[in-house]
């Protein structure tokens, strides 16, 4: 069956007290909206329509960054969830299939759950996703009669008796496109908020004798983000799920609660992640690698059997090949560290390639920036860079080259050559002690 999703993301989210549209606040490093869009992608929605309004330009940019195929529609005035869905009507004209309405601020709905809803469409015209609320508060209440969903009652319009219902509306609704828009035509705004409620389509469908039902999911899955507190809760839920998933996939986490994953972190099996490791977006770690404590990684790729950290920082474009080693207080940016190469201590490697088996000594700095432009450094195979060297890019050191400790390298070093650029060492026998004695005597004389 063809599926289209309509993601509602036009609301202001005033309780966030933010200049940023609510759906752009981040969970696991990615805008909340991306989490919902990922769910849409996972059910292979043919069309994803994002309804934007408040902060619509930024929301639209973020949606298109996630998927250039997303369709953006504007809801200029926020007249309610039903009105928001109506904005997608033109784009779904003639669409033969089901529409799943999702919320941009409800990031954790699982694709499996949507599949269950779509399956239940067999015998029902409308399927709503519900949950048993511990604290039903302002949620819409699902009025059931056996398996039949009769109506959704918005809390503000409920009688005290109706408010006692704990089976609540998550907001997710699934219906054939043509029926959805036909039902919406009959929705008015005669309610406490004066809004066009999407939820009203249930009672209208029942009045037309169409079968409706509700599928149940856990409350955690429909967690909606309305405040900074909710955002923190959502982050915690994501992290808990990501840690469990990593361990289920064969990753060792020595202290799971201290490891922070991103939206899209990929980690192979038999990897070991030590305590207090942070993953930003776009990180892939292959099997057998070890990420030691207190390392910070983003936008990087770590191949099999690499060792990173403790206290290492891999920035975007860091590419570690088989068995490479990056040690403590080392920062790598836009650089490839080829198989077996080592950068073990206190170095900055930016805009570079370090060839197979090379060794970058402690405190080496790749001087990639001249204040205006960035330049590349090319290090061949089996090169040895002595400690405390500065490589001033653009520069290259060919295979088997050797840079003596403390050198500032400003010209290319040919294959197998030794480069040494520092003041010559002078030894003066006995002078050290004589100087010290003179200083001590001068101090004693003052007293
Ligand atoms: C809505 C449901 C309620 C459900 C709850 C679950 C309605 C009328 N009520 O209530 O039954 O229990 O969600 O969280 O649907 N939005 C727009 N344009 C609008 C209004 C809203 O795009 O004009 C978007 C919001 O950005 C948000 C979503 O729709 O992503 C839900 O809107 P919100 O105002 O939060 O609805 P609730 O009152 O929470
Ligand atoms: Ca809400």
Short mmCIF file of C-alpha atoms and ligand atoms in Angstrom, two decimals:
data_model
loop_
_atom_site.label_atom_id
_atom_site.label_comp_id
_atom_site.label_asym_id
_atom_site.label_seq_id
_atom_site.Cartn_x
_atom_site.Cartn_y
_atom_site.Cartn_z
CA UNK A 1 0.00 0.00 0.00
CA UNK A 2 1.17 3.56 -0.70
CA UNK A 3 1.83 5.58 2.42
CA UNK A 4 2.20 9.31 2.88
CA UNK A 5 3.09 11.00 6.16
CA UNK A 6 2.02 14.45 7.24
CA UNK A 7 4.22 15.76 10.05
CA UNK A 8 2.72 18.61 12.04
CA UNK A 9 5.41 21.09 13.02
CA UNK A 10 3.80 24.52 12.84
CA UNK A 11 3.10 25.12 16.52
CA UNK A 12 5.06 27.66 18.51
CA UNK A 13 5.94 25.57 21.52
CA UNK A 14 5.65 28.59 23.80
CA UNK A 15 6.47 26.57 26.92
CA UNK A 16 9.99 26.03 25.59
CA UNK A 17 10.62 29.79 26.10
CA UNK A 18 12.84 29.79 23.07
CA UNK A 19 13.62 31.73 19.90
CA UNK A 20 14.19 28.39 18.20
CA UNK A 21 11.10 26.57 16.86
CA UNK A 22 10.31 23.71 19.23
CA UNK A 23 10.87 20.92 16.70
CA UNK A 24 14.43 22.16 16.09
CA UNK A 25 15.53 21.62 19.67
CA UNK A 26 17.91 18.71 19.65
CA UNK A 27 17.66 15.20 20.99
CA UNK A 28 20.84 13.14 20.64
CA UNK A 29 22.41 15.88 18.55
CA UNK A 30 19.66 16.00 15.93
CA UNK A 31 16.58 18.22 15.64
CA UNK A 32 13.54 16.57 17.21
CA UNK A 33 11.92 16.77 13.78
CA UNK A 34 14.54 14.42 12.32
CA UNK A 35 13.53 11.68 14.76
CA UNK A 36 9.97 11.83 13.43
CA UNK A 37 11.20 12.04 9.84
CA UNK A 38 13.34 8.97 10.41
CA UNK A 39 10.28 7.06 11.56
CA UNK A 40 8.48 8.16 8.37
CA UNK A 41 11.45 6.98 6.31
CA UNK A 42 11.45 3.61 8.07
CA UNK A 43 7.87 2.85 7.05
CA UNK A 44 8.92 3.72 3.50
CA UNK A 45 6.51 6.60 3.18
CA UNK A 46 6.33 7.59 -0.43
CA UNK A 47 5.67 11.20 0.47
CA UNK A 48 6.63 13.09 3.58
CA UNK A 49 4.88 16.40 4.00
CA UNK A 50 6.05 18.70 6.78
CA UNK A 51 3.60 21.39 7.89
CA UNK A 52 5.52 24.46 9.06
CA UNK A 53 4.42 27.79 10.50
CA UNK A 54 6.13 29.26 13.54
CA UNK A 55 9.81 29.62 12.63
CA UNK A 56 8.84 27.99 9.35
CA UNK A 57 11.96 29.01 7.38
CA UNK A 58 14.31 27.33 9.84
CA UNK A 59 12.02 24.31 10.23
CA UNK A 60 11.80 23.94 6.48
CA UNK A 61 15.60 24.14 6.10
CA UNK A 62 16.05 21.44 8.73
CA UNK A 63 13.45 19.18 7.11
CA UNK A 64 15.12 19.52 3.70
CA UNK A 65 18.54 18.92 5.23
CA UNK A 66 17.26 15.57 6.50
CA UNK A 67 15.59 14.71 3.22
CA UNK A 68 15.68 16.77 0.04
CA UNK A 69 12.51 14.91 -1.00
CA UNK A 70 10.46 16.25 1.89
CA UNK A 71 7.58 18.44 0.83
CA UNK A 72 7.08 21.62 2.86
CA UNK A 73 3.66 23.18 3.25
CA UNK A 74 2.89 26.33 5.19
CA UNK A 75 0.23 26.84 7.80
CA UNK A 76 0.41 30.60 8.15
CA UNK A 77 -2.01 30.84 11.07
CA UNK A 78 -2.13 28.00 13.55
CA UNK A 79 -5.85 27.26 13.66
CA UNK A 80 -5.52 23.75 15.05
CA UNK A 81 -4.31 20.27 14.17
CA UNK A 82 -7.15 19.62 11.70
CA UNK A 83 -6.42 22.90 9.94
CA UNK A 84 -2.73 21.95 9.83
CA UNK A 85 -3.52 18.66 8.09
CA UNK A 86 -5.81 20.48 5.63
CA UNK A 87 -2.76 22.41 4.37
CA UNK A 88 -1.44 19.15 2.89
CA UNK A 89 -4.60 18.56 0.86
CA UNK A 90 -3.32 19.94 -2.46
CA UNK A 91 -0.18 17.87 -2.25
CA UNK A 92 -2.18 14.71 -1.66
CA UNK A 93 -4.77 15.39 -4.36
CA UNK A 94 -5.37 12.06 -6.10
CA UNK A 95 -3.03 10.16 -3.74
CA UNK A 96 -4.34 6.63 -3.48
CA UNK A 97 -3.16 5.26 -0.20
CA UNK A 98 -2.99 5.90 3.51
CA UNK A 99 -1.93 9.04 5.28
CA UNK A 100 -0.22 8.77 8.66
CA UNK A 101 -0.34 11.98 10.66
CA UNK A 102 2.68 12.39 12.95
CA UNK A 103 3.78 15.21 15.27
CA UNK A 104 7.15 16.89 15.04
CA UNK A 105 7.26 17.13 18.82
CA UNK A 106 6.59 13.43 19.46
CA UNK A 107 9.91 11.95 18.40
CA UNK A 108 9.89 8.33 19.59
CA UNK A 109 6.97 6.65 17.83
CA UNK A 110 8.32 3.37 16.50
CA UNK A 111 7.94 2.28 12.88
CA UNK A 112 6.73 -1.14 14.14
CA UNK A 113 3.85 0.61 15.88
CA UNK A 114 2.88 2.42 12.68
CA UNK A 115 2.99 -0.93 10.87
CA UNK A 116 0.54 -2.29 13.43
CA UNK A 117 -1.75 0.67 12.80
CA UNK A 118 -1.53 0.17 9.04
CA UNK A 119 -2.36 -3.51 9.50
CA UNK A 120 -5.42 -2.58 11.56
CA UNK A 121 -6.64 -0.48 8.65
CA UNK A 122 -7.76 -3.77 7.06
CA UNK A 123 -10.97 -3.71 9.00
CA UNK A 124 -11.14 -0.04 9.99
CA UNK A 125 -11.42 3.26 8.17
CA UNK A 126 -9.51 5.21 10.82
CA UNK A 127 -6.87 3.97 13.25
CA UNK A 128 -5.64 6.11 16.13
CA UNK A 129 -2.62 5.46 18.32
CA UNK A 130 -3.53 5.51 22.01
CA UNK A 131 -1.77 4.93 25.30
CA UNK A 132 -2.68 4.45 28.95
CA UNK A 133 -1.64 7.72 30.57
CA UNK A 134 -0.30 7.70 34.12
CA UNK A 135 -1.41 11.31 34.31
CA UNK A 136 -3.93 12.05 31.52
CA UNK A 137 -3.92 15.83 32.15
CA UNK A 138 -4.51 17.74 28.91
CA UNK A 139 -4.48 14.78 26.54
CA UNK A 140 -7.45 13.99 24.36
CA UNK A 141 -9.48 11.06 25.75
CA UNK A 142 -10.32 8.04 23.58
CA UNK A 143 -13.96 7.09 23.97
CA UNK A 144 -14.13 3.35 23.27
CA UNK A 145 -16.98 0.94 22.88
CA UNK A 146 -15.27 -2.42 22.96
CA UNK A 147 -12.76 -2.26 20.10
CA UNK A 148 -14.63 0.53 18.42
CA UNK A 149 -13.32 4.06 18.85
CA UNK A 150 -16.36 6.34 19.04
CA UNK A 151 -14.80 9.77 19.54
CA UNK A 152 -11.79 11.70 20.79
CA UNK A 153 -12.71 14.19 23.46
CA UNK A 154 -10.33 17.10 24.01
CA UNK A 155 -9.63 17.61 27.70
CA UNK A 156 -10.82 21.22 27.67
CA UNK A 157 -14.18 20.10 26.36
CA UNK A 158 -14.61 17.07 28.64
CA UNK A 159 -17.14 16.57 31.41
CA UNK A 160 -15.61 15.62 34.80
CA UNK A 161 -16.71 12.03 34.13
CA UNK A 162 -15.03 11.94 30.70
CA UNK A 163 -11.86 13.34 32.25
CA UNK A 164 -11.59 10.10 34.24
CA UNK A 165 -10.80 8.18 31.04
CA UNK A 166 -7.09 7.27 31.05
CA UNK A 167 -6.83 5.88 27.52
CA UNK A 168 -5.42 8.89 25.66
CA UNK A 169 -4.72 10.15 22.17
CA UNK A 170 -1.07 10.19 21.08
CA UNK A 171 -2.04 12.30 18.08
CA UNK A 172 -0.98 9.73 15.49
CA UNK A 173 -3.82 8.95 13.10
CA UNK A 174 -3.94 6.77 10.02
CA UNK A 175 -6.58 7.05 7.31
CA UNK A 176 -6.98 6.83 3.52
CA UNK A 177 -6.10 10.22 2.00
CA UNK A 178 -9.41 10.86 0.27
CA UNK A 179 -11.43 9.95 3.38
CA UNK A 180 -9.21 12.06 5.66
CA UNK A 181 -9.82 15.24 3.65
CA UNK A 182 -13.48 14.48 3.15
CA UNK A 183 -13.96 14.10 6.93
CA UNK A 184 -11.97 17.28 7.60
CA UNK A 185 -14.42 19.25 5.45
CA UNK A 186 -17.07 18.59 8.07
CA UNK A 187 -14.97 19.68 11.07
CA UNK A 188 -15.95 22.99 12.64
CA UNK A 189 -14.30 25.03 15.36
CA UNK A 190 -17.04 25.05 17.95
CA UNK A 191 -14.85 24.10 20.93
CA UNK A 192 -13.08 25.64 23.89
CA UNK A 193 -10.11 26.73 21.76
CA UNK A 194 -12.05 27.80 18.66
CA UNK A 195 -9.69 25.56 16.66
CA UNK A 196 -10.16 23.01 13.90
CA UNK A 197 -9.43 19.78 15.74
CA UNK A 198 -8.12 16.81 13.77
CA UNK A 199 -9.54 14.65 16.53
CA UNK A 200 -13.11 15.58 15.55
CA UNK A 201 -12.89 13.37 12.45
CA UNK A 202 -13.51 10.28 14.57
CA UNK A 203 -17.03 11.21 15.66
CA UNK A 204 -17.79 12.38 12.10
CA UNK A 205 -16.61 9.04 10.69
CA UNK A 206 -18.72 7.16 13.23
CA UNK A 207 -21.77 9.22 12.25
CA UNK A 208 -21.12 8.01 8.67
CA UNK A 209 -20.98 4.48 10.09
CA UNK A 210 -17.31 4.02 9.30
CA UNK A 211 -15.40 1.63 11.61
CA UNK A 212 -12.68 3.25 13.75
CA UNK A 213 -10.30 1.73 16.27
CA UNK A 214 -7.28 2.47 18.45
CA UNK A 215 -3.94 0.65 18.72
CA UNK A 216 -2.07 0.89 22.03
CA UNK A 217 1.57 1.74 22.61
CA UNK A 218 3.58 2.55 25.71
CA UNK A 219 3.48 6.04 27.14
CA UNK A 220 7.26 6.38 26.65
CA UNK A 221 6.79 5.93 22.93
CA UNK A 222 4.40 8.85 22.64
CA UNK A 223 6.40 11.13 24.91
CA UNK A 224 5.67 14.64 23.68
CA UNK A 225 8.08 17.50 24.20
CA UNK A 226 6.49 20.71 25.42
CA UNK A 227 9.06 22.07 27.88
CA UNK A 228 12.78 21.98 28.58
CA UNK A 229 12.04 19.37 31.26
CA UNK A 230 10.35 17.17 28.64
CA UNK A 231 13.35 17.73 26.37
CA UNK A 232 15.69 16.46 29.06
CA UNK A 233 13.39 13.46 29.66
CA UNK A 234 13.33 12.73 25.95
CA UNK A 235 17.12 12.87 25.83
CA UNK A 236 17.31 10.43 28.74
CA UNK A 237 14.86 8.04 27.05
CA UNK A 238 16.84 8.19 23.81
CA UNK A 239 20.15 7.53 25.57
CA UNK A 240 18.73 4.64 27.55
CA UNK A 241 17.38 3.04 24.37
CA UNK A 242 20.62 3.64 22.45
CA UNK A 243 22.74 2.06 25.20
CA UNK A 244 20.51 -0.99 25.34
CA UNK A 245 20.56 -1.33 21.56
CA UNK A 246 24.37 -1.00 21.45
CA UNK A 247 24.83 -3.75 24.05
CA UNK A 248 22.30 -5.95 22.27
CA UNK A 249 24.39 -5.53 19.13
CA UNK A 250 27.56 -6.75 20.83
CA UNK A 251 29.15 -3.54 22.06
CA UNK A 252 30.76 -3.52 25.51
CA UNK A 253 29.93 -0.41 27.52
CA UNK A 254 31.90 -0.46 30.76
CA UNK A 255 29.74 2.29 32.28
CA UNK A 256 26.66 2.55 30.04
CA UNK A 257 25.09 5.49 31.86
CA UNK A 258 28.06 7.71 31.05
CA UNK A 259 28.20 7.09 27.31
CA UNK A 260 26.30 9.59 25.18
CA UNK A 261 25.15 8.52 21.72
CA UNK A 262 23.94 10.59 18.79
CA UNK A 263 20.89 10.11 16.63
CA UNK A 264 22.92 8.20 14.01
CA UNK A 265 25.88 6.58 15.81
CA UNK A 266 26.92 3.26 14.22
CA UNK A 267 29.05 0.92 16.29
CA UNK A 268 30.24 -2.51 15.18
CA UNK A 269 30.32 -5.59 17.40
CA UNK A 270 33.13 -6.39 19.78
CA UNK A 271 33.95 -2.74 20.23
CA UNK A 272 34.69 -1.50 23.73
CA UNK A 273 33.48 1.89 24.80
CA UNK A 274 34.99 3.03 28.08
CA UNK A 275 33.29 5.49 30.48
CA UNK A 276 32.41 9.09 29.60
CA UNK A 277 32.61 8.90 25.85
CA UNK A 278 30.55 11.39 23.79
CA UNK A 279 29.41 10.73 20.23
CA UNK A 280 28.28 13.66 18.08
CA UNK A 281 26.50 13.19 14.75
CA UNK A 282 27.85 11.02 11.93
CA UNK A 283 30.18 8.65 13.69
CA UNK A 284 30.89 5.11 12.55
CA UNK A 285 33.02 2.76 14.64
CA UNK A 286 33.90 -0.59 13.13
CA UNK A 287 34.27 -3.92 14.92
CA UNK A 288 37.01 -4.52 17.42
CA UNK A 289 37.84 -0.88 18.02
CA UNK A 290 38.34 0.49 21.53
CA UNK A 291 37.25 3.99 22.44
CA UNK A 292 38.91 4.81 25.72
CA UNK A 293 37.54 7.03 28.47
CA UNK A 294 36.66 10.72 28.05
CA UNK A 295 36.91 10.82 24.27
CA UNK A 296 34.76 13.14 22.12
CA UNK A 297 33.95 12.04 18.56
CA UNK A 298 31.90 13.60 15.76
CA UNK A 299 31.75 13.23 11.99
CA UNK A 300 34.42 10.55 11.94
CA UNK A 301 35.08 7.00 10.88
CA UNK A 302 37.09 4.58 12.99
CA UNK A 303 38.08 1.32 11.30
CA UNK A 304 38.54 -2.11 12.84
CA UNK A 305 40.92 -2.56 15.75
CA UNK A 306 41.72 1.12 16.18
CA UNK A 307 42.37 2.48 19.66
CA UNK A 308 41.20 6.01 20.42
CA UNK A 309 41.87 7.94 23.63
CA UNK A 310 41.72 8.26 26.55
CA UNK A 311 40.93 11.98 26.19
CA UNK A 312 41.03 12.07 22.40
CA UNK A 313 39.00 14.35 20.16
CA UNK A 314 38.02 13.24 16.67
CA UNK A 315 36.42 16.07 14.71
CA UNK A 316 34.57 15.99 11.38
CA UNK A 317 36.53 14.33 8.61
CA UNK A 318 38.75 12.28 10.91
CA UNK A 319 39.26 8.94 9.17
CA UNK A 320 41.16 6.21 11.00
CA UNK A 321 42.15 3.16 8.99
CA UNK A 322 42.74 -0.37 10.23
CA UNK A 323 44.48 -0.51 13.59
CA UNK A 324 45.45 3.16 13.74
CA UNK A 325 46.09 4.64 17.19
CA UNK A 326 45.13 8.06 18.49
CA UNK A 327 46.12 8.67 22.07
CA UNK A 328 45.59 11.11 24.91
CA UNK A 329 45.06 14.82 24.25
CA UNK A 330 45.20 14.40 20.50
CA UNK A 331 42.85 16.28 18.18
CA UNK A 332 42.27 15.07 14.63
CA UNK A 333 40.29 17.09 12.05
CA UNK A 334 39.74 16.38 8.34
CA UNK A 335 42.64 13.98 8.30
CA UNK A 336 43.19 10.40 7.31
CA UNK A 337 45.34 8.31 9.59
CA UNK A 338 46.25 5.27 7.55
CA UNK A 339 46.58 1.69 8.71
CA UNK A 340 48.86 1.17 11.67
CA UNK A 341 49.83 4.84 11.96
CA UNK A 342 50.12 6.29 15.47
CA UNK A 343 49.48 9.70 16.94
CA UNK A 344 49.84 8.86 20.58
CA UNK A 345 50.22 12.03 22.62
CA UNK A 346 49.33 15.72 22.74
CA UNK A 347 49.11 16.51 19.02
CA UNK A 348 46.95 18.43 16.57
CA UNK A 349 46.51 16.86 13.14
CA UNK A 350 44.33 18.92 10.78
CA UNK A 351 43.81 18.78 7.00
CA UNK A 352 46.26 15.97 6.42
CA UNK A 353 47.01 12.45 5.43
CA UNK A 354 49.32 10.37 7.59
CA UNK A 355 50.58 7.36 5.62
CA UNK A 356 50.64 3.73 6.71
CA UNK A 357 52.79 2.89 9.69
CA UNK A 358 53.96 6.45 10.33
CA UNK A 359 54.57 7.72 13.84
CA UNK A 360 53.73 11.24 14.89
CA UNK A 361 55.68 12.14 18.03
CA UNK A 362 54.31 13.77 21.15
CA UNK A 363 53.36 17.41 20.83
CA UNK A 364 53.49 17.59 17.03
CA UNK A 365 51.37 20.36 15.57
CA UNK A 366 50.13 20.40 12.00
CA UNK A 367 50.04 24.17 11.34
CA UNK A 368 47.19 24.06 8.81
CA UNK A 369 45.92 27.63 9.09
CA UNK A 370 47.71 30.80 8.07
CA UNK A 371 45.04 33.08 9.45
CA UNK A 372 43.15 33.15 6.15
CA UNK A 373 43.32 29.76 4.44
CA UNK A 374 43.61 26.13 5.45
CA UNK A 375 46.40 24.06 3.88
CA UNK A 376 47.12 20.36 3.52
CA UNK A 377 49.95 18.30 4.99
CA UNK A 378 50.92 15.06 3.32
CA UNK A 379 52.87 12.46 5.28
CA UNK A 380 54.04 9.33 3.45
CA UNK A 381 54.50 5.79 4.73
CA UNK A 382 56.77 4.85 7.64
CA UNK A 383 57.56 8.48 8.37
CA UNK A 384 58.85 9.41 11.81
CA UNK A 385 58.05 12.85 13.18
CA UNK A 386 60.08 13.68 16.28
CA UNK A 387 58.33 15.17 19.29
CA UNK A 388 57.45 18.85 19.49
CA UNK A 389 57.70 19.47 15.77
CA UNK A 390 55.64 21.98 13.82
CA UNK A 391 54.71 21.07 10.23
CA UNK A 392 53.82 24.27 8.41
CA UNK A 393 51.30 23.47 5.66
CA UNK A 394 51.24 23.19 2.74
CA UNK A 395 54.06 20.73 3.21
CA UNK A 396 54.86 17.11 2.50
CA UNK A 397 57.14 14.50 4.02
CA UNK A 398 57.73 11.63 1.63
CA UNK A 399 57.94 7.91 2.53
CA UNK A 400 60.56 6.95 5.12
CA UNK A 401 61.28 10.60 5.93
CA UNK A 402 62.49 11.56 9.39
CA UNK A 403 61.90 14.86 11.13
CA UNK A 404 64.16 15.52 14.09
CA UNK A 405 62.60 16.51 17.39
CA UNK A 406 61.69 20.13 17.77
CA UNK A 407 61.88 21.00 14.08
CA UNK A 408 59.77 23.60 12.32
CA UNK A 409 59.30 22.16 8.86
CA UNK A 410 58.54 24.75 6.18
CA UNK A 411 59.69 22.88 3.04
CA UNK A 412 58.95 19.50 1.53
CA UNK A 413 61.10 16.61 2.76
CA UNK A 414 62.11 14.08 0.08
CA UNK A 415 61.86 10.31 0.44
CA UNK A 416 64.12 8.87 3.11
CA UNK A 417 65.58 12.28 4.06
CA UNK A 418 66.27 13.68 7.54
CA UNK A 419 64.93 17.14 8.24
CA UNK A 420 66.32 19.03 11.20
CA UNK A 421 65.46 22.65 11.83
CA UNK A 422 66.55 23.94 15.22
CA UNK A 423 69.44 25.82 16.84
CA UNK A 424 72.58 23.71 17.19
CA UNK A 425 73.24 22.38 20.71
CA UNK A 426 76.31 23.85 22.44
CA UNK A 427 77.93 22.15 25.48
CA UNK A 428 80.15 24.20 27.82
CA UNK A 429 81.91 21.90 30.32
CA UNK A 430 81.60 23.00 33.97
CA UNK A 431 79.74 26.21 33.18
CA UNK A 432 76.41 25.01 34.60
CA UNK A 433 77.70 24.51 38.12
CA UNK A 434 79.83 27.69 38.04
CA UNK A 435 76.79 29.77 37.10
CA UNK A 436 74.70 28.25 39.87
CA UNK A 437 77.38 28.86 42.49
CA UNK A 438 77.66 32.52 41.40
CA UNK A 439 73.91 33.03 41.72
CA UNK A 440 73.81 31.47 45.20
CA UNK A 441 76.72 33.62 46.36
CA UNK A 442 75.02 36.79 45.09
CA UNK A 443 71.83 35.92 46.97
CA UNK A 444 73.73 35.20 50.22
CA UNK A 445 75.58 38.55 49.92
CA UNK A 446 72.25 40.44 49.74
CA UNK A 447 71.15 38.98 53.10
C1 LIG B 1 -3.14 17.20 20.59
C2 LIG B 1 -4.45 16.42 20.40
C3 LIG B 1 -4.74 15.61 21.66
C4 LIG B 1 -3.59 14.69 21.97
C5 LIG B 1 -2.30 15.48 22.06
C6 LIG B 1 -1.13 14.52 22.15
C7 LIG B 1 -5.87 17.73 18.91
C8 LIG B 1 -6.98 18.68 18.82
N1 LIG B 1 -5.51 17.36 20.14
O1 LIG B 1 -3.36 18.13 21.62
O2 LIG B 1 -5.92 14.86 21.49
O3 LIG B 1 -3.82 14.00 23.18
O4 LIG B 1 -2.10 16.28 20.88
O5 LIG B 1 0.08 15.22 22.33
O6 LIG B 1 -5.34 17.30 17.91
N2 LIG B 1 0.14 21.96 15.32
C9 LIG B 1 0.22 22.57 14.10
N3 LIG B 1 -0.67 23.53 13.78
C10 LIG B 1 -1.68 23.89 14.61
C11 LIG B 1 -1.76 23.26 15.87
C12 LIG B 1 -0.85 22.28 16.19
O7 LIG B 1 1.11 22.27 13.29
O8 LIG B 1 -2.46 24.76 14.24
C13 LIG B 1 1.11 20.92 15.67
C14 LIG B 1 1.98 21.30 16.84
O9 LIG B 1 3.17 21.93 16.40
C15 LIG B 1 2.27 19.95 17.47
C16 LIG B 1 1.02 19.13 17.16
O10 LIG B 1 0.42 19.77 16.08
O11 LIG B 1 3.38 19.31 16.86
C17 LIG B 1 0.09 19.03 18.34
O12 LIG B 1 -0.40 20.31 18.66
P1 LIG B 1 -0.68 20.76 20.15
O13 LIG B 1 -1.19 22.15 20.12
O14 LIG B 1 0.50 20.49 21.00
O15 LIG B 1 -1.89 19.77 20.52
P2 LIG B 1 -2.36 19.35 21.95
O16 LIG B 1 -3.19 20.43 22.52
O17 LIG B 1 -1.22 18.86 22.73
CA1 LIG B 2 1.13 18.95 22.59
#
